Amino acid sequence: MLGSVKGPHDVKRLAVEELPQLAGEIRDLLVDSCARSGGHLGPNLGVVELTIAMHRVFDSPKDPIIWDTGHQSYVHKMLTGRAGGFDRLKQEGGLSGYPSQAESEHDFVENSHASTALSYADGLAKAFKIKGEHDRTVVAVIGDGALTGGMAWEALNNIADVKDLRCVIVVNDNGRSYSPTIGGLASHLSSLRMTRGYEDMLEFVKSKIGNVPFVYDALHGIKKGVKDVLSPQVMFEDLGLKYVGPIDGHDEQAVEVALAKARAFGGPVIVHVLTQKGRGYAPAENHDEDQFHSPGAFDRATGLEKPKGRIWTNVFSEELVKLGAEREDLVAITAAMLHPTGLNAFADAYPERTFDVGIAEQHALTSAAGLALGGLHPVVAVYATFLNRAFDQLLMDVALHKLPVTVVLDRAGVTGDDGASHNGMWDLSILQVVPGLGIAVPRDGERVVELLREAVVYDGPSVLRFPKGPVADTVPAIGKLGEMDVLRAGDPDVLLVAVGPMAQVCLDAAVLLDAQGISATVVDPRWVKPLDAALVLAAGAHKLVAVVEDNGRVGGVGDAVARLLRDADVDVPVRTFGIPQRFLDHAKRAKILGDIGLTGQDLAREITEAVARRSAPIDAPH
C-alpha cells in the first residue's frame, strides 16, 4: 500500500480501514531503513498515526507542516512521495535525515535545531494573513522536549496575541527529547499520565523530578488549585491559546477529528497528542536510555547496534569521572544530551553534581556562570553546532566575568551524515572574538585527557573541542616548541600547523612533500587560543606556513595565525586549509574531508604548487 502513495492526495483517498495496514508498512520501512544505515528511529515510530492524520486533514504544501525538530519527518517524507528513497537514507546523494527544500515542496524549512518551528509558523501564518491567503493554515509539530527551549515560549506568546492567526500547534508529547524530558513543563505535561490522588501526586513529583527545578511545582499547584496543576489546558489557555486534548496519538481517527476541529476554528489552537516513542518495535519500546532515538546501524531481529568501537566521547566521559573524584567542585551541565555527550557516566557517579537543563543552551551557559560565581567549576558539554545558540551567554555572562567555566564541544568539525546543520564548523571562528577564552584542540585520545585536565584549571573560561567518530590513533610528539608539540622536524621549507585531529593528515602530507624535495616541520599548537608566542619564531624560520583545521576557513585558526605573524612583523606567507564557507551536503565524514581537500595528498599537491609559484623566477620587464 505504501508503494502506491505518491503524495498526500493518495493518503486522503484511503479508506479508514486501510490505514492500520499503511501504518504497519511505514513502521516496517522505518525499522528496515534505520537498521541498515542508522537514523532517528524512535521519534518516527511514535508519529506514524499522527503524520497520517495530518496529511488527511491538511493540504500540504498549501498548508505548510513545520517539524520541530526535523528528525521527526521521516513519515512525512514517505507520505509525500519519497518512500522509495529510504534505501539511501542519510547517504551521499540520498535522502536527508531532516526536511530538505531540495527534496520536496512539502519541506518548508530545513530545521534540525530545536524550538524553532513555532517562530517559523508565526511568521508564515502572519505572511499568509497579510497577503489575504485566508484559506491556508500553518501546522507546527513540536515535541514536549523542544518546548523546554525558551524560544518556543517566545513564539507562543506572539502567536497567542493574534486571535485570527491560522496556526495549529501540535504538541507531540512522548515525555522524551533524547532522554526523559526535564523541567517544569515536563512535569506539568507528564501529570496527564497520572491517575493518583493529591498526596500521591506530590510524592510522585518528588521522586521523579528529584533536585531539578521546575516552574509548576507543588506550591504553585496549591496556590492555583490541584485541578490546574493537573491540566495543561489551564497553562495554555492562560496564554490565550485554545486547547484540544489530550488525544491518544496512536488513535488515527481521534487525531483526525481533533485536527479537523482545530483547522476549522480559524485561530491559533494547541492540539495535545500523547505518543509512545519507539512504538511498534519492541527493542525500541524497551530501550530505557532513549527508545532508539538515533541508533547507528543495528540488527533488526535483536535491536543490537553494530559495534562502534571507542569514540572521542568515551575518552572525555571516562576522564571527567576521574576528575570528579579528585575535585568536589566539579559539576556537569547538559542541554538534554546526557548520553550523547557522555555525561551519563558522571551523572551516575555524581548525580547531585549533574544538571540536565533541557533543550536550553542559553540557560545552560548562564547557569554555569552562576555556578562558577558560587565557587564551583562547571563543565558544559554540548554538540559544537549547538554552541552557536549560546554565544551571547558565553561572551557576556561567562567571559565578561572571567569565570572558570569549561565548555566541551563534541562533534566539532565535519560530522557528515547528519547534514549541514550538524557540522560543527563554526566554533573556532566565532570563539576567536571572545576575550580571555582559551581553546584547546586535542589530536588524539591522550591529548583529550591531557587538555581536559589543563582546561579545568585554566585561568578563565575554556573550550575543549573534538570530532565525531572513532578516536584517532595516538600521534606522539618528538619534541616541544614552547607549549606546542613538535610532531615532525624538517628543514626550513614549510611549517605545517596541525589543528587537533588534522595532525595525521599533516604528517601524511609531510611525507609526500618530502618525496618532492620539500621539507616540512609539523607542529600541533594544542591551545589555538591564545596562540603560543613560539609560533612566531618558528614561522620566521620557514619559507611558508600552512595552517590546517577542521573548521570554516573564515576567521578560524589560520586567520589567527596570519594576524599573529602580521602583528609581529613576520613577513612569511600563510596558507589556510579548512572547510569551505558553505553549507555541506550530507555524506560520510571521510568522504566530505576528501571532497573539500583535507587529505594528505590534497595538501601536498596544494603546498607543492604554492612553493613552486614562490620559487619561480620573475620575468624582468621589457
XYZ file of C-alpha atoms in Angstrom:
622
model
C 0.000 0.000 0.000
C 2.816 2.444 0.848
C 4.243 1.984 -2.636
C 1.067 3.461 -4.122
C 1.330 6.637 -2.021
C 2.866 9.282 -4.256
C 1.609 12.241 -2.269
C -0.906 13.449 0.327
C -3.788 13.082 -2.149
C -3.233 9.310 -2.080
C -3.347 9.301 1.724
C -6.664 11.144 1.661
C -8.315 8.659 -0.711
C -7.589 5.636 1.500
C -10.477 4.123 3.419
C -10.272 4.322 7.198
C -9.999 0.546 7.477
C -6.882 0.614 5.244
C -4.941 2.970 7.491
C -3.679 0.387 10.023
C -2.065 -1.533 7.153
C -0.432 1.664 5.906
C 0.855 2.416 9.403
C 2.291 -1.090 9.686
C 4.098 -0.817 6.346
C 5.526 2.559 7.359
C 6.885 1.111 10.594
C 8.430 -1.822 8.724
C 10.188 0.531 6.331
C 11.377 2.752 9.175
C 12.945 -0.182 11.010
C 14.484 -1.668 7.851
C 15.984 1.658 6.735
C 17.400 2.634 10.120
C 18.737 -0.866 10.748
C 20.738 -0.559 7.544
C 22.164 2.940 7.870
C 21.125 4.328 11.254
C 18.747 7.219 11.792
C 16.153 8.752 14.091
C 14.049 5.637 14.508
C 12.325 6.087 17.881
C 10.835 9.546 17.235
C 9.426 8.495 13.861
C 7.883 5.260 15.113
C 5.999 7.465 17.547
C 4.446 9.822 14.970
C 3.124 7.382 12.344
C -0.596 7.784 13.041
C -0.184 11.479 13.800
C 1.505 12.116 10.442
C -1.113 10.118 8.537
C -3.865 12.132 10.217
C -2.186 15.453 9.432
C -1.910 14.632 5.758
C -5.560 13.571 5.662
C -6.787 16.793 7.308
C -4.435 19.421 5.903
C -3.419 20.153 2.301
C 0.366 20.117 2.152
C 2.150 22.066 0.702
C -0.631 24.658 0.601
C -0.839 24.158 4.356
C 2.827 24.089 5.440
C 3.800 21.450 8.004
C 6.798 22.552 10.087
C 8.596 19.947 12.202
C 10.372 20.620 15.491
C 12.779 19.142 15.302
C 13.062 17.905 11.760
C 14.225 14.434 12.714
C 10.528 13.543 13.202
C 9.853 14.000 9.478
C 10.643 10.538 8.060
C 6.977 9.510 7.917
C 6.122 12.861 6.358
C 8.723 12.137 3.670
C 7.184 8.736 2.974
C 3.702 10.209 2.595
C 4.944 12.915 0.244
C 6.310 10.520 -2.359
C 9.772 9.679 -1.043
C 9.293 6.189 0.399
C 11.343 4.730 -2.453
C 14.387 6.707 -1.392
C 14.726 5.271 2.100
C 17.218 2.654 0.953
C 19.747 5.534 0.842
C 18.698 7.428 3.943
C 21.468 9.785 5.168
C 23.815 8.518 2.459
C 25.579 10.704 -0.078
C 23.120 11.680 -2.779
C 20.259 10.056 -0.854
C 17.540 11.360 1.432
C 18.493 13.784 4.177
C 17.695 12.857 7.761
C 15.922 16.218 8.091
C 13.453 18.201 5.985
C 15.068 19.383 2.769
C 13.785 22.029 0.384
C 15.852 20.442 -2.381
C 13.949 17.168 -1.954
C 10.349 18.316 -1.915
C 7.965 21.265 -1.975
C 6.417 19.703 1.140
C 9.550 20.558 3.180
C 9.316 24.234 4.051
C 12.246 24.631 6.415
C 15.367 22.568 6.993
C 15.217 22.768 10.754
C 17.222 20.465 12.950
C 17.932 22.826 15.848
C 15.143 22.537 18.392
C 12.472 25.024 19.491
C 12.342 26.932 16.174
C 9.173 25.639 14.489
C 6.752 27.916 16.318
C 8.665 31.025 15.262
C 8.675 29.840 11.641
C 4.948 29.139 11.944
C 4.268 32.551 13.480
C 5.958 34.310 10.585
C 4.425 32.121 7.876
C 0.897 32.471 9.244
C 1.279 36.243 9.512
C 2.575 36.394 5.941
C -0.462 34.460 4.675
C -2.769 36.770 6.657
C -1.184 39.952 5.260
C -1.344 38.569 1.706
C -5.008 37.679 2.093
C -4.419 33.926 1.763
C -7.046 33.088 4.370
C -7.526 29.522 3.138
C -4.055 28.467 4.280
C -3.278 27.039 7.717
C 0.219 26.601 9.126
C 0.825 23.444 11.152
C 3.734 23.286 13.610
C 4.603 19.938 15.193
C 6.684 20.373 18.332
C 7.795 17.753 20.820
C 7.484 18.244 24.547
C 11.297 18.182 24.657
C 11.554 21.132 22.251
C 9.042 23.010 24.407
C 11.722 23.212 27.117
C 13.515 25.762 24.903
C 12.760 29.390 25.691
C 12.418 30.360 22.035
C 9.294 28.184 21.768
C 7.638 30.170 24.550
C 8.606 33.483 22.985
C 6.844 32.300 19.817
C 3.772 31.042 21.711
C 3.434 34.432 23.352
C 3.374 36.126 19.941
C 1.110 33.563 18.256
C -1.465 33.896 21.022
C -1.569 37.654 20.515
C -3.155 37.344 17.029
C -6.576 35.823 17.627
C -7.351 35.066 13.958
C -3.924 33.642 13.098
C -4.492 30.366 11.250
C -1.903 28.320 13.127
C -2.365 24.828 14.535
C 0.277 23.755 17.050
C 0.566 20.015 17.563
C 2.331 19.169 20.814
C 3.752 15.683 20.363
C 4.073 14.628 23.979
C 6.089 11.456 24.462
C 7.819 12.559 27.644
C 11.212 12.481 25.982
C 13.627 14.583 23.948
C 16.727 12.387 23.754
C 16.283 11.166 27.298
C 13.256 11.795 29.552
C 12.257 15.433 29.182
C 13.494 17.619 32.039
C 11.981 20.629 33.794
C 8.770 22.228 34.934
C 6.858 21.918 31.680
C 7.791 18.266 31.507
C 6.354 17.603 34.933
C 3.245 19.560 34.021
C 2.563 17.587 30.849
C 3.509 14.253 32.345
C 0.893 14.786 35.037
C -1.679 13.778 32.433
C -0.351 10.263 32.711
C -1.104 10.179 36.442
C -4.272 8.854 37.998
C -3.174 9.432 41.592
C -4.686 11.361 44.458
C -3.258 14.664 45.601
C -0.803 13.265 48.171
C 0.334 10.525 45.796
C 0.849 13.146 43.122
C 3.163 15.182 45.369
C 5.247 12.122 46.222
C 5.376 11.109 42.573
C 6.655 14.538 41.523
C 9.303 14.467 44.262
C 10.551 11.046 43.238
C 10.583 11.758 39.512
C 11.900 15.306 39.460
C 14.452 14.994 42.253
C 16.514 18.181 42.555
C 15.696 19.521 39.078
C 13.959 22.900 39.442
C 10.507 23.168 37.889
C 8.097 26.016 37.392
C 4.766 24.359 38.110
C 5.796 22.868 41.428
C 3.651 21.632 44.288
C 3.471 25.036 45.992
C 2.268 26.630 42.773
C -0.267 23.824 42.480
C -1.598 24.518 45.971
C -1.966 28.198 45.072
C -3.753 27.621 41.781
C -5.625 24.509 42.785
C -4.895 20.863 42.151
C -7.113 20.851 39.068
C -4.910 23.459 37.429
C -1.626 21.723 38.115
C -3.019 18.514 36.642
C -4.411 20.136 33.492
C -2.270 21.630 30.716
C -5.420 23.278 29.340
C -5.089 25.964 32.005
C -1.421 26.519 31.227
C -2.001 27.058 27.505
C -5.283 28.926 27.812
C -3.653 31.314 30.278
C -1.557 32.325 27.267
C -4.707 32.898 25.242
C -4.478 29.735 23.151
C -7.358 27.356 22.533
C -6.544 23.839 23.653
C -7.721 20.455 22.368
C -6.618 17.298 24.134
C -5.071 15.257 25.330
C -5.557 12.888 22.384
C -4.241 9.339 22.003
C -1.667 9.960 19.285
C -1.956 6.380 18.063
C -5.716 6.572 17.517
C -5.599 7.940 13.988
C -9.298 8.722 13.801
C -9.303 10.561 17.123
C -6.342 12.636 15.954
C -8.105 13.400 12.666
C -11.193 14.653 14.498
C -9.116 16.886 16.780
C -7.084 18.314 13.899
C -10.210 18.983 11.840
C -11.725 20.927 14.742
C -8.533 22.901 15.158
C -8.374 23.734 11.467
C -11.980 24.881 11.410
C -11.519 27.202 14.388
C -9.665 29.797 12.334
C -7.314 30.928 15.083
C -4.328 29.570 16.989
C -5.043 26.181 18.597
C -2.950 23.726 20.597
C -3.644 20.064 19.824
C -2.030 17.934 22.515
C -1.321 14.341 21.471
C 0.192 11.616 23.635
C 2.526 9.296 21.747
C 4.943 6.500 22.528
C 8.483 6.878 21.272
C 9.608 3.676 19.548
C 6.012 2.449 19.069
C 5.633 -0.891 17.313
C 9.237 -2.122 17.532
C 9.873 -3.964 20.776
C 13.637 -3.298 21.064
C 12.926 0.449 20.797
C 9.958 0.389 23.174
C 12.052 -1.435 25.777
C 15.203 0.662 25.350
C 15.402 2.577 28.626
C 18.097 5.035 27.595
C 16.333 6.827 24.716
C 13.907 4.454 22.911
C 16.291 4.205 19.932
C 16.338 7.967 19.458
C 19.116 7.835 16.880
C 20.851 4.463 16.730
C 23.601 3.549 14.339
C 23.144 0.511 12.119
C 21.683 -2.400 14.102
C 20.457 -5.966 13.812
C 16.755 -5.829 13.008
C 15.910 -9.056 14.800
C 17.581 -8.227 18.096
C 17.921 -4.440 18.009
C 21.604 -4.733 18.910
C 23.699 -1.937 17.435
C 26.759 -2.817 15.411
C 29.912 -2.096 17.445
C 31.150 1.489 17.048
C 34.493 0.949 18.715
C 35.995 3.533 21.012
C 34.959 7.085 20.178
C 36.222 10.506 21.264
C 33.235 10.939 23.574
C 34.202 7.812 25.538
C 37.637 9.229 26.359
C 36.174 12.509 27.601
C 33.464 10.734 29.595
C 35.892 8.471 31.435
C 38.334 11.239 32.269
C 35.624 13.546 33.566
C 34.522 10.879 36.040
C 38.124 10.623 37.279
C 38.329 14.396 37.639
C 35.046 14.359 39.537
C 36.592 12.035 42.101
C 39.574 14.349 42.508
C 37.626 17.624 42.643
C 34.410 18.053 44.590
C 33.886 21.480 42.999
C 33.482 19.969 39.511
C 29.896 19.941 38.217
C 28.474 18.957 34.817
C 25.728 20.541 32.713
C 23.997 19.222 29.610
C 21.152 20.506 27.453
C 19.037 17.329 27.057
C 22.097 15.447 25.746
C 23.207 13.438 28.760
C 24.070 10.227 26.907
C 25.143 11.663 23.523
C 27.749 13.908 25.189
C 28.980 11.193 27.545
C 27.876 12.927 30.764
C 25.753 9.937 31.786
C 28.769 8.300 33.454
C 29.424 11.441 35.514
C 25.711 11.610 36.375
C 25.767 8.000 37.578
C 28.772 8.710 39.795
C 27.766 12.193 40.985
C 24.025 12.717 40.429
C 23.846 15.696 42.763
C 26.543 17.443 40.702
C 24.901 16.896 37.305
C 22.285 19.196 35.787
C 20.235 18.488 32.677
C 18.571 21.790 31.818
C 16.520 20.566 28.863
C 16.924 21.969 25.367
C 18.116 25.305 26.724
C 21.701 26.014 25.733
C 21.459 29.711 26.589
C 20.287 28.936 30.103
C 22.979 26.252 30.407
C 25.789 28.775 29.924
C 24.383 31.444 32.222
C 23.519 28.853 34.852
C 27.129 27.689 34.545
C 28.183 31.285 35.171
C 26.123 31.281 38.359
C 27.653 28.006 39.490
C 31.114 29.445 38.880
C 30.247 32.593 40.812
C 29.256 30.277 43.636
C 32.709 28.702 43.754
C 32.224 25.637 41.528
C 33.811 24.691 38.213
C 31.114 23.769 35.671
C 31.805 21.599 32.626
C 29.163 22.249 29.967
C 29.025 19.522 27.299
C 27.178 20.258 24.052
C 27.460 19.454 20.369
C 29.613 22.084 18.676
C 26.831 23.224 16.353
C 24.539 23.964 19.313
C 27.017 26.311 20.975
C 26.036 28.851 18.300
C 22.806 29.352 20.254
C 24.596 30.298 23.451
C 27.304 32.588 22.074
C 25.982 35.735 23.768
C 25.828 33.968 27.131
C 29.378 32.660 26.754
C 30.596 36.126 25.773
C 28.685 38.377 28.167
C 27.763 36.137 31.100
C 30.831 33.897 31.321
C 33.793 35.603 29.652
C 32.975 39.151 30.784
C 33.254 37.940 34.373
C 36.363 35.851 33.614
C 34.605 32.829 35.095
C 36.157 29.345 35.242
C 33.675 27.510 33.017
C 34.826 24.748 30.680
C 32.757 24.125 27.551
C 33.299 20.757 25.880
C 32.310 20.672 22.213
C 31.516 17.194 20.935
C 31.125 16.539 17.188
C 33.237 19.517 16.213
C 34.223 19.945 12.588
C 32.712 17.800 9.848
C 30.129 15.414 11.278
C 28.933 14.054 7.935
C 25.666 12.241 7.501
C 23.529 14.476 9.735
C 23.870 17.231 7.161
C 24.564 20.941 7.015
C 23.026 21.952 10.315
C 25.038 19.497 12.407
C 28.530 20.185 11.104
C 30.429 21.860 13.936
C 32.379 24.087 11.586
C 31.704 27.492 13.149
C 33.105 27.442 16.688
C 36.787 28.136 16.001
C 35.696 31.235 14.099
C 33.052 32.720 16.386
C 35.027 31.976 19.554
C 38.120 33.851 18.336
C 36.450 37.128 19.317
C 35.834 36.183 22.965
C 38.355 37.939 25.245
C 40.165 35.741 27.742
C 38.831 32.478 26.341
C 41.217 29.560 25.906
C 40.563 26.959 23.196
C 42.207 23.534 23.276
C 42.025 21.069 20.375
C 43.293 17.517 21.052
C 44.726 15.460 18.212
C 44.143 12.044 19.830
C 42.769 10.348 22.942
C 45.845 11.000 25.060
C 45.533 14.699 24.312
C 41.827 14.684 25.278
C 42.885 13.567 28.739
C 45.815 15.977 28.904
C 43.946 19.039 27.629
C 40.778 18.420 29.633
C 42.888 18.455 32.767
C 44.521 21.697 31.647
C 41.153 23.228 30.740
C 39.617 22.734 34.173
C 42.497 24.643 35.801
C 42.631 27.347 33.124
C 42.546 30.912 34.435
C 39.199 31.913 32.961
C 36.734 30.282 30.542
C 37.984 27.445 28.381
C 36.801 25.318 25.472
C 37.801 21.788 24.506
C 36.652 20.511 21.087
C 36.856 17.107 19.411
C 35.198 15.450 16.399
C 32.618 12.725 15.902
C 33.589 9.095 15.456
C 36.411 6.715 16.381
C 39.160 8.312 18.422
C 42.356 8.900 16.452
C 45.385 6.708 16.973
C 47.999 8.228 19.251
C 50.291 10.665 17.459
C 53.400 11.043 19.631
C 55.345 14.273 19.935
C 59.080 14.204 19.206
C 59.755 17.465 20.995
C 58.439 20.773 22.274
C 58.435 24.276 20.873
C 57.177 26.485 23.643
C 53.997 24.705 24.720
C 53.427 23.315 21.222
C 54.113 19.705 20.337
C 56.568 19.080 17.505
C 55.345 16.071 15.541
C 57.942 16.139 12.749
C 61.117 18.125 12.312
C 62.278 19.326 8.914
C 64.429 21.837 7.118
C 63.093 25.412 6.926
C 60.878 24.989 3.883
C 57.305 24.614 5.159
C 55.825 24.879 8.660
C 52.626 22.830 8.900
C 50.410 23.926 11.803
C 48.148 20.947 12.502
C 44.986 21.787 14.456
C 43.884 18.817 16.555
C 42.700 15.807 14.524
C 44.322 17.261 11.379
C 47.689 16.111 12.807
C 47.801 12.808 10.946
C 46.681 14.485 7.728
C 49.568 16.921 8.055
C 52.042 14.130 8.762
C 50.812 12.288 5.672
C 51.263 15.453 3.631
C 54.788 15.960 5.021
C 55.855 12.524 3.800
C 54.540 13.255 0.304
C 56.178 16.685 0.310
C 59.494 15.108 1.248
C 59.258 12.982 -1.888
C 59.030 16.240 -3.871
C 62.140 17.624 -2.214
C 60.186 19.904 0.123
C 60.924 19.519 3.813
C 58.120 20.172 6.294
C 58.046 20.719 10.036
C 54.756 19.706 11.678
C 53.610 21.252 14.950
C 50.424 20.854 16.992
C 49.618 24.064 18.922
C 47.389 22.141 21.378
C 45.930 25.504 22.508
C 44.835 27.502 19.471
C 43.696 30.494 21.532
C 45.814 32.130 22.699
C 48.466 31.051 20.219
C 51.914 30.262 21.560
C 54.474 33.026 21.051
C 56.923 30.322 19.954
C 54.902 30.061 16.754
C 56.250 33.463 15.684
C 59.862 32.296 15.893
C 59.076 29.010 14.158
C 57.237 30.738 11.319
C 60.088 33.227 10.829
C 62.464 30.335 10.287
C 60.390 28.863 7.394
C 59.571 29.984 3.866
C 55.851 29.120 4.029
C 53.326 28.497 6.807
C 50.300 26.267 6.189
C 47.528 26.008 8.801
C 45.187 23.009 8.558
C 41.950 22.946 10.578
C 38.610 21.114 10.709
C 36.653 24.393 10.787
C 35.451 27.058 8.386
C 38.361 28.886 6.779
C 36.952 32.345 7.517
C 38.021 33.682 10.889
C 39.448 30.412 12.153
C 42.867 29.383 13.417
C 44.503 30.082 10.050
C 43.370 33.691 10.156
C 44.510 33.959 13.777
C 47.990 32.688 12.845
C 48.223 35.147 9.949
C 47.206 38.001 12.266
C 49.758 36.908 14.886
C 52.560 36.995 12.297
C 51.446 40.346 10.869
C 51.402 41.866 14.336
C 54.932 40.541 14.914
C 56.145 41.894 11.527
C 56.995 38.383 10.357
C 56.666 38.544 6.596
C 56.092 34.870 5.818
C 53.222 33.832 3.540
C 50.434 31.909 5.282
C 48.128 29.434 3.538
C 44.961 28.336 5.314
C 43.283 24.991 4.697
C 39.904 24.243 6.193
C 36.224 23.789 5.433
C 34.848 25.989 2.629
C 32.443 28.585 3.998
C 29.289 26.948 2.688
C 26.626 24.531 3.932
C 27.797 20.994 3.202
C 25.606 18.197 1.871
C 25.347 15.028 3.956
C 27.837 12.208 3.407
C 30.334 10.268 5.494
C 32.937 12.390 7.264
C 35.849 10.831 5.361
C 34.129 11.450 2.034
C 33.458 15.095 2.823
C 37.030 15.671 4.001
C 38.223 14.207 0.713
C 35.838 16.343 -1.323
C 36.981 19.574 0.356
C 40.687 18.786 0.069
C 41.519 17.944 3.679
C 43.621 14.872 2.895
C 47.375 14.398 2.931
C 47.525 14.058 -0.846
C 45.478 17.193 -1.496
C 47.519 19.230 0.965
C 50.813 18.023 -0.506
C 49.707 18.983 -4.035
C 48.486 22.445 -2.972
C 51.621 23.182 -0.956
C 53.921 21.910 -3.707
C 52.229 24.270 -6.161
C 52.458 27.147 -3.673
C 56.187 26.558 -3.149
C 56.745 26.306 -6.911
C 54.989 29.625 -7.516
C 57.165 31.343 -4.949
C 60.337 29.782 -6.366
C 59.642 30.679 -9.991
C 61.864 33.475 -11.365
C 60.141 36.785 -12.029
C 60.472 37.914 -15.642
C 62.221 41.247 -15.976
C 60.158 43.963 -17.701
C 60.999 44.566 -21.348
